[in-house]
Tab-separated table of C-alpha atoms and ligand atoms in Angstrom:
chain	number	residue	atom	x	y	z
P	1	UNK	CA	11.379	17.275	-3.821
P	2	UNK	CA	10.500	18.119	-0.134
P	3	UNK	CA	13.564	20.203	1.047
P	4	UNK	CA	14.339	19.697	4.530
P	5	UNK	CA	15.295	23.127	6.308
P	6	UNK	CA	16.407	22.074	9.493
P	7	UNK	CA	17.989	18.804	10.982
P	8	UNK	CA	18.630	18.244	14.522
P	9	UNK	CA	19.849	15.659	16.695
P	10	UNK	CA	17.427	16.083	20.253
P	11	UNK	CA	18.762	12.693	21.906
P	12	UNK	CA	20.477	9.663	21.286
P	13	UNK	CA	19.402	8.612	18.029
P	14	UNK	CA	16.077	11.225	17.944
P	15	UNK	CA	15.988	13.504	15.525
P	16	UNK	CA	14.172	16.766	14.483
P	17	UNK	CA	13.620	17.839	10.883
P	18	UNK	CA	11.453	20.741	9.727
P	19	UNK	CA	10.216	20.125	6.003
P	20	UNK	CA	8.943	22.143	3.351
P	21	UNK	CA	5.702	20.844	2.915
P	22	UNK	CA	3.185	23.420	2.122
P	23	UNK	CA	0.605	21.219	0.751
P	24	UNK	CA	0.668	18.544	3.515
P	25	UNK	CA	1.170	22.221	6.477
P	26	UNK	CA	-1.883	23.572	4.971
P	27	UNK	CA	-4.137	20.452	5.593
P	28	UNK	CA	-2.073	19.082	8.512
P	29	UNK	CA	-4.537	18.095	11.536
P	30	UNK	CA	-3.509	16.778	15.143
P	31	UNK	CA	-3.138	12.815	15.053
P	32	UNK	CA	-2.741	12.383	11.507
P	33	UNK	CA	0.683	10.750	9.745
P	34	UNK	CA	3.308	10.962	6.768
P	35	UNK	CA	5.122	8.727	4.539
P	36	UNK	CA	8.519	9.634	3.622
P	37	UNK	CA	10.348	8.349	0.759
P	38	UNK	CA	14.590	9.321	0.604
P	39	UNK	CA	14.903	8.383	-2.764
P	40	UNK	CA	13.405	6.478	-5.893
P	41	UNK	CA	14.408	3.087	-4.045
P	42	UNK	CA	14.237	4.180	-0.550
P	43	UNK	CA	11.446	2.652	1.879
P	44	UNK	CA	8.680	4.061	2.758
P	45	UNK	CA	8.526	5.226	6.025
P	46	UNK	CA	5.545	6.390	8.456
P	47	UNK	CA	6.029	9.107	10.745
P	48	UNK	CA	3.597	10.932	13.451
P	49	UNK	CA	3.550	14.918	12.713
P	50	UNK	CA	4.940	17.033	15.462
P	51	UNK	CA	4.323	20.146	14.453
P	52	UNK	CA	3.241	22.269	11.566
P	53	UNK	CA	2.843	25.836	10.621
P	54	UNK	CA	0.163	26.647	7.630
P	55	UNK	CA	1.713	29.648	6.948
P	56	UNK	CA	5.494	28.796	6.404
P	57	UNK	CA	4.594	25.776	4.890
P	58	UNK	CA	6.875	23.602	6.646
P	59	UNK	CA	6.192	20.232	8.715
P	60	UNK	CA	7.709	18.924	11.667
P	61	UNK	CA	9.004	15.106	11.827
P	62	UNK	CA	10.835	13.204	15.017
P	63	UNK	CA	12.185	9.842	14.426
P	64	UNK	CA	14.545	7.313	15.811
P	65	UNK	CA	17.026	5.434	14.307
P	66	UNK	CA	15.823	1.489	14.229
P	67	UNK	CA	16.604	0.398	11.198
P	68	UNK	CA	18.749	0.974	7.590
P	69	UNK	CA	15.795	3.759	6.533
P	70	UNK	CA	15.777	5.629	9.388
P	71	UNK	CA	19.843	5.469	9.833
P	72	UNK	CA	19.798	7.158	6.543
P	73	UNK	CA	17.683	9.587	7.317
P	74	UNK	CA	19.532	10.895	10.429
P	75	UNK	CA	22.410	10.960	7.780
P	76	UNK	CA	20.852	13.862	5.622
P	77	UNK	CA	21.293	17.287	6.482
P	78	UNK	CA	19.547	20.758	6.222
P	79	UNK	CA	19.495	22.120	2.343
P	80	UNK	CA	18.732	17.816	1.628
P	81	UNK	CA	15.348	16.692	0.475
P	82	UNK	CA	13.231	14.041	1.157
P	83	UNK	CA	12.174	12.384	-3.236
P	84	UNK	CA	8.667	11.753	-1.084
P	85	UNK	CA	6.549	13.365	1.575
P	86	UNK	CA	3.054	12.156	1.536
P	87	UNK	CA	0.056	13.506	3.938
P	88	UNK	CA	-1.483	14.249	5.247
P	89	UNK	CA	-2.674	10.382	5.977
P	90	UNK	CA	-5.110	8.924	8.591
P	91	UNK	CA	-7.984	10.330	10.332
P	92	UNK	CA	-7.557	13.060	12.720
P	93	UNK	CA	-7.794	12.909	16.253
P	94	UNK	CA	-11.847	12.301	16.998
P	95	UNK	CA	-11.845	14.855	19.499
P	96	UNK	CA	-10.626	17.520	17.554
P	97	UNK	CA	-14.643	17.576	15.821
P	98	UNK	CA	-16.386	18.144	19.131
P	99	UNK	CA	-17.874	21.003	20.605
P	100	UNK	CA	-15.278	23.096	21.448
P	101	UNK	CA	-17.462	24.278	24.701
P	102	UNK	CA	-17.952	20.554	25.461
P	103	UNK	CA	-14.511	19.661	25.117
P	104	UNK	CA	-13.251	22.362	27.191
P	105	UNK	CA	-15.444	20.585	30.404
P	106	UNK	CA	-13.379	17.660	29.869
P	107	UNK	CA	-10.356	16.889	31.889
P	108	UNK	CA	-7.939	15.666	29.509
P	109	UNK	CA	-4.536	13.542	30.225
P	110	UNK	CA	-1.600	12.716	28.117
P	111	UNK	CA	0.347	9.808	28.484
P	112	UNK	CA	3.920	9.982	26.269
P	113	UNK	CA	6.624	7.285	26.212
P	114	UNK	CA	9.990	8.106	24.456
P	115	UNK	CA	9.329	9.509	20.882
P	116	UNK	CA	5.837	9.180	21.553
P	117	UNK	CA	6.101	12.429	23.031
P	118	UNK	CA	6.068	13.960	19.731
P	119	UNK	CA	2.817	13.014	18.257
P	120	UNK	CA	1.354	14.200	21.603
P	121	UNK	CA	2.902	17.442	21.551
P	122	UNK	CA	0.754	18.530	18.434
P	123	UNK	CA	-2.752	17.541	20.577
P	124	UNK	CA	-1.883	18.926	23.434
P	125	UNK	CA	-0.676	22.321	21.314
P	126	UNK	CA	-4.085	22.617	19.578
P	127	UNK	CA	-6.076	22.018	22.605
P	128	UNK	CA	-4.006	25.121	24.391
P	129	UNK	CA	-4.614	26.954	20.942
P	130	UNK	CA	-8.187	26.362	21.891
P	131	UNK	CA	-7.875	27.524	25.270
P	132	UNK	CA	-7.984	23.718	27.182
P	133	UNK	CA	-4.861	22.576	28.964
P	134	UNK	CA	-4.297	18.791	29.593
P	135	UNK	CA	-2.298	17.486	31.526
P	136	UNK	CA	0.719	15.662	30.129
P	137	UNK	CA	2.979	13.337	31.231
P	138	UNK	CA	6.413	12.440	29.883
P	139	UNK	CA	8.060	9.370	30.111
P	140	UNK	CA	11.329	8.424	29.033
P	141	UNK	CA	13.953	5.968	30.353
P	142	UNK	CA	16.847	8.194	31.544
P	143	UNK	CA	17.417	12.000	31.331
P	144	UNK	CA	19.450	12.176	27.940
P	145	UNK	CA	16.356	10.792	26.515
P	146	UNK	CA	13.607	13.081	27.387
P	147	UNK	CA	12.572	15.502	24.532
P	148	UNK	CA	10.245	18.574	23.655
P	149	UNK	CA	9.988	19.216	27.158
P	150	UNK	CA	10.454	23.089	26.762
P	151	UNK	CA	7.890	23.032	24.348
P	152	UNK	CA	5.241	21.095	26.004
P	153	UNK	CA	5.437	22.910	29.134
P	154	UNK	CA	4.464	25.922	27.611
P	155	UNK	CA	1.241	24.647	26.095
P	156	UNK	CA	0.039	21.744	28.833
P	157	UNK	CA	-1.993	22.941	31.548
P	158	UNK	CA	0.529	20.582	33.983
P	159	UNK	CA	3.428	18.593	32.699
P	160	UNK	CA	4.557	15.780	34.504
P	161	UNK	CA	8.021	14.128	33.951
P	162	UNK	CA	9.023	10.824	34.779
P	163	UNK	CA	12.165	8.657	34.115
P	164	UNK	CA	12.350	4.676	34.845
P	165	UNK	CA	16.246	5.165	36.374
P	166	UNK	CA	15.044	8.077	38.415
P	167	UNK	CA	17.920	10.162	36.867
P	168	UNK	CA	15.058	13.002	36.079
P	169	UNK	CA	12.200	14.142	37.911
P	170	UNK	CA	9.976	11.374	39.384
P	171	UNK	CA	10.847	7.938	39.558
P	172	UNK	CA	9.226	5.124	37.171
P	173	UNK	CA	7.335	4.230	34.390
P	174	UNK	CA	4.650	6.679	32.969
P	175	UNK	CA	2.022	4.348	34.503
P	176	UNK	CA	3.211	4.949	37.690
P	177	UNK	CA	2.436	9.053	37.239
P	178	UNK	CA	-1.138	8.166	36.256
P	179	UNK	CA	-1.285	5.500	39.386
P	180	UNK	CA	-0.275	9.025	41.740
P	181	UNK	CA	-2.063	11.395	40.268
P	182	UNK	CA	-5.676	9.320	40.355
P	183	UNK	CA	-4.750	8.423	43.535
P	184	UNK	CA	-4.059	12.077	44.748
P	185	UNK	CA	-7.562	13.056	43.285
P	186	UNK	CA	-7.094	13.794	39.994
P	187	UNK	CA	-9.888	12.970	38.010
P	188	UNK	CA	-10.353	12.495	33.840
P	189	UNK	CA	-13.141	12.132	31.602
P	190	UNK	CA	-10.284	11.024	28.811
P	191	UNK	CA	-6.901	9.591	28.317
P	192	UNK	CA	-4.587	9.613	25.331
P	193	UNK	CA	-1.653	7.132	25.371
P	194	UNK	CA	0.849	7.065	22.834
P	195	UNK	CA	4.065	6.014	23.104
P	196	UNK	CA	5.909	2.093	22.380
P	197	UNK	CA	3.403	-0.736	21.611
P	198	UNK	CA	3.675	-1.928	25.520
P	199	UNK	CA	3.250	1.247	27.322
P	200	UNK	CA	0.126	1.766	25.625
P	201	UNK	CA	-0.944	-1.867	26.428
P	202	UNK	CA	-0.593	-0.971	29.917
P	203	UNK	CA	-1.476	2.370	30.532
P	204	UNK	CA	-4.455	0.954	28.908
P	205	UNK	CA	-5.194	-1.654	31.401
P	206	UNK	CA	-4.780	0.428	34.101
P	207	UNK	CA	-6.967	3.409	32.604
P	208	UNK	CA	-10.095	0.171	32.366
P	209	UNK	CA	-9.522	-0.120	35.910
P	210	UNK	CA	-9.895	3.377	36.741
P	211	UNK	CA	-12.789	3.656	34.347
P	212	UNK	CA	-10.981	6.489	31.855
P	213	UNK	CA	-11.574	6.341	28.142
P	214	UNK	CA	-8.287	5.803	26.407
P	215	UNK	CA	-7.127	6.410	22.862
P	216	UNK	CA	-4.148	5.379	21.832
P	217	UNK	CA	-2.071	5.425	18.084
P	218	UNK	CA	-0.562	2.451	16.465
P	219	UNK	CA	2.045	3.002	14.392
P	220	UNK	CA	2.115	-0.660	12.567
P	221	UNK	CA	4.170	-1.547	9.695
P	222	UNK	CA	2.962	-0.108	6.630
P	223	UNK	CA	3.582	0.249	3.087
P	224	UNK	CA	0.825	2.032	1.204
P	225	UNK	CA	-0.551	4.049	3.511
P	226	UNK	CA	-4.208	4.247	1.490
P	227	UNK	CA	-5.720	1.239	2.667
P	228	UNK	CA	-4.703	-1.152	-0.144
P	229	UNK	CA	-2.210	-3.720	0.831
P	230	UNK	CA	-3.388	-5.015	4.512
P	231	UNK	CA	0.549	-4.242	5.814
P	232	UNK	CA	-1.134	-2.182	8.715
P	233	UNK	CA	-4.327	-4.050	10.315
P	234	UNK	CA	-4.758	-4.542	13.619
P	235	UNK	CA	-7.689	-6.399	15.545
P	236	UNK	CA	-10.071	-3.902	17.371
P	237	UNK	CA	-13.166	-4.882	19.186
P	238	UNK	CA	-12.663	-8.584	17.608
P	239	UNK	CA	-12.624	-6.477	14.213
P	240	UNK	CA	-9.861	-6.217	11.701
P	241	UNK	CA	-9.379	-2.400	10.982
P	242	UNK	CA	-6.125	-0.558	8.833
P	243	UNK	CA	-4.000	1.630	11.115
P	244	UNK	CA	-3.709	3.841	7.850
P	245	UNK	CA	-7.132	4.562	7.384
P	246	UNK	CA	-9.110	3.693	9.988
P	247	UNK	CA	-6.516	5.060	12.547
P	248	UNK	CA	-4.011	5.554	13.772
P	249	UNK	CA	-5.839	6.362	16.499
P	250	UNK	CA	-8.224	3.855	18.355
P	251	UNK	CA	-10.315	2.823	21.362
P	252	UNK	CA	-7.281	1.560	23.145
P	253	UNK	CA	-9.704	-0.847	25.397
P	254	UNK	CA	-10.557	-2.644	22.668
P	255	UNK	CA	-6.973	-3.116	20.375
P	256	UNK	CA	-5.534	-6.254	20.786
P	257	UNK	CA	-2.017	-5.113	21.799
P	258	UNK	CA	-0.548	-8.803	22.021
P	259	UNK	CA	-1.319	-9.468	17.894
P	260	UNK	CA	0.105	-6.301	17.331
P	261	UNK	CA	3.381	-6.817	19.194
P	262	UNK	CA	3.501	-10.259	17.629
P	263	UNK	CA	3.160	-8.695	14.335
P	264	UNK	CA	5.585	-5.852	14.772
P	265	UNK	CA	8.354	-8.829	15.520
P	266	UNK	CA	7.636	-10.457	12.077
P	267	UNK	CA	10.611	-8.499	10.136
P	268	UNK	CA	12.925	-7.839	12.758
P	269	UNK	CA	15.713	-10.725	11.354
P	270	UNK	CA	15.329	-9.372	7.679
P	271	UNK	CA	15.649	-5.407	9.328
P	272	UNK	CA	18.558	-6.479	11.354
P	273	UNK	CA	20.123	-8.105	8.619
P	274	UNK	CA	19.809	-4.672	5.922
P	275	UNK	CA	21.002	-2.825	9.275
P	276	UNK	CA	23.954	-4.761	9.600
P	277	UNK	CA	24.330	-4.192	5.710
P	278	UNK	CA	24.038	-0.521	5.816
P	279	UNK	CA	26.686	-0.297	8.403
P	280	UNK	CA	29.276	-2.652	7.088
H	1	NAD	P1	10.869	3.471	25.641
H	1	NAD	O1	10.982	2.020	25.445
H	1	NAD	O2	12.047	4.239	26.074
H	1	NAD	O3	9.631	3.748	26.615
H	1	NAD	C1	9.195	5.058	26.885
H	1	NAD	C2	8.426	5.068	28.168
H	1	NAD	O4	7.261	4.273	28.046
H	1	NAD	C3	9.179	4.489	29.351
H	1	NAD	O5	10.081	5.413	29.895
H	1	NAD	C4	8.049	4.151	30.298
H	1	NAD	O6	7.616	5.268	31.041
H	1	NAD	C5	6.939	3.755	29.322
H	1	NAD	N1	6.863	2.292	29.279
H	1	NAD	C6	7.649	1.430	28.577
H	1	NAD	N2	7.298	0.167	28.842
H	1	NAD	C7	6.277	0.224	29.736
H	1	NAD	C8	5.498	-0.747	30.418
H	1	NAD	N3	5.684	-2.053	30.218
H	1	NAD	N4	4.549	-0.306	31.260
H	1	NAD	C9	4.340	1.011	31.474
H	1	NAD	N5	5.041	1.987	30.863
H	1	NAD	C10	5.993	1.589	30.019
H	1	NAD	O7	10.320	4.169	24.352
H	1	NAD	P2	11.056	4.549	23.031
H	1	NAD	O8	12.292	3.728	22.854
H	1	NAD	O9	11.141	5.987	22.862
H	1	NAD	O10	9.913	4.027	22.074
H	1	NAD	C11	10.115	3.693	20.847
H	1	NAD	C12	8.854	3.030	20.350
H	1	NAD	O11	7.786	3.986	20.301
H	1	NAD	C13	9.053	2.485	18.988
H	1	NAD	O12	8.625	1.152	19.002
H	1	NAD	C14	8.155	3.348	18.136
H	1	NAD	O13	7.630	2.588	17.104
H	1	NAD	C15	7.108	3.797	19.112
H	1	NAD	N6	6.462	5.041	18.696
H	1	NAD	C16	5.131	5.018	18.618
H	1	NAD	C17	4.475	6.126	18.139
H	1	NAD	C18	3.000	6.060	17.981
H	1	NAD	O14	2.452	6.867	17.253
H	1	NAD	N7	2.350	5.134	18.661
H	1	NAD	C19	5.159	7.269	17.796
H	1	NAD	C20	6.539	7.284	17.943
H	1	NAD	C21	7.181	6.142	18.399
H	2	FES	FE1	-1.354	-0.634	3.444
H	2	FES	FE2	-2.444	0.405	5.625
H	2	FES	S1	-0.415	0.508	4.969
H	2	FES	S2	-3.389	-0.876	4.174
């Protein structure tokens, strides 16, 4: 059992929980994923790591509540545990394997939508652990629903904040923020999007324009996790690839980002329908 040592509610159906996980802390690398399990029957659910710490032995998760699994989830407490924590899965972020002199000439920018914001913040930590600050920005849709942004301005070299009402900070979507910043003379040799299926479709197209290399993560359906059952592919570069193994993270210029919306729609009427279940 994976006990979970502390639960916390960051916005509107976000939550934190740190996890005792010393197996999956001690291997943990930025851009990589778990699977949680609840219980013996419970789903299994994929989740971005947003922080971990070797030494305690304890991972970081953030999710939202969209469906039964993850409304159950936000229902367990600290001193619960989790029957299944598996990781850590996927490949990590390419980046992390190049020369760290290189890397540190390259101007680096961060693109987070919503909960997105919390696989970025473990990228963006190591990097400042490595003595490179990117610049980040933050998008969410209103103020209640901007998170970790304490803790990723004190590891980005500058954080920008945006929110579509304008109830926050600047004004619009976190395309926008790239849109002024290029504009103002900012220039990058790399992007990272990652954030809802459709922001990263078009933070994408607009990065092609402006010529920047752009990785983003998909976070597909998926059951296995190991490359087995085919729940997770996604077309890139006209080639079918698994999220879970060959990702999550990809050449975001080359995913087709229409398939993959299509495909994220197939099980919405049977989720709705154990949603409406759970909460009866
Ligand atoms: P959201 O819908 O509130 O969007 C967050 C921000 O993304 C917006 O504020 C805006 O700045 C930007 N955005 C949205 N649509 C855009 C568009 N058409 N063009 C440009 N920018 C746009 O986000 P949310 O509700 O927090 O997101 C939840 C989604 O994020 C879920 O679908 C979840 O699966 C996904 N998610 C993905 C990952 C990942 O690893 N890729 C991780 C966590 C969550
Ligand atoms: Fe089964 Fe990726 S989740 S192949």
């Amino acid at each position: 059992m994976y006990k979970i040592l502390k639960a916390e509610l960051l916005a509107d159906k976000i939550y934190l929980m740190d996890v005792e996980a010393p197996r999956v802390a001690k291997s943990c690398q930025p851009g990589q994923f778990v699977i949680v399990k609840i219980d013996d029957a419970g789903e299994r659910i994929p989740l971005t790591i947003c922080d971990y710490d070797a030494e305690a032995g304890t991972v970081t998760i953030v999710f939202q509540c969209v469906g039964e699994s993850t409304y159950r989830m936000a229902d367990l407490k600290a001193g619960d545990a989790f029957e299944d924590f598996t990781g850590p899965l996927g490949c990590p972020s390419e980046w992390i394997n190049e020369d760290i002199e290189e890397l540190k000439k390259k101007k680096m920018l961060f693109v987070a939508g919503g909960v997105g914001t919390a696989p970025v913040y473990p990228q963006v930590k190591w990097l400042h652990d490595h003595g490179i600050d990117a610049d980040v920005i933050i998008g969410a849709k209103t103020k209640d629903l901007i998170i970790l942004e304490k803790e990723m301005e004190a590891v980005a070299g500058n954080l920008y904040v945006t929110t579509d009402d304008g109830s926050y900070k600047h004004k619009g979507m976190v395309t926008s923020v790239v849109e002024e910043l290029v504009e103002a003379g900012k220039q990058y040799d790399q992007c990272i999007a990652i954030g809802p299926v459709i922001m990263m479709k078009f933070t994408c197209l607009l990065t092609k324009k402006l010529g920047i290399p752009t990785i983003v993560s998909m976070n597909p359906i998926m059951v296995d996790g190991t490359g087995m059952c085919g729940a997770c592919r996604l077309t890139v570069g006209g080639e079918v690839k698994f999220a879970c193994v060959d990702g999550p993270e990809f050449d975001g210029h080359l995913v087709d980002f229409d398939q993959a919306m299509k495909r994220q729609q197939m099980y919405k009427t049977e989720e709705g329908r154990a949603l409406l279940r759970y909460q009866e």
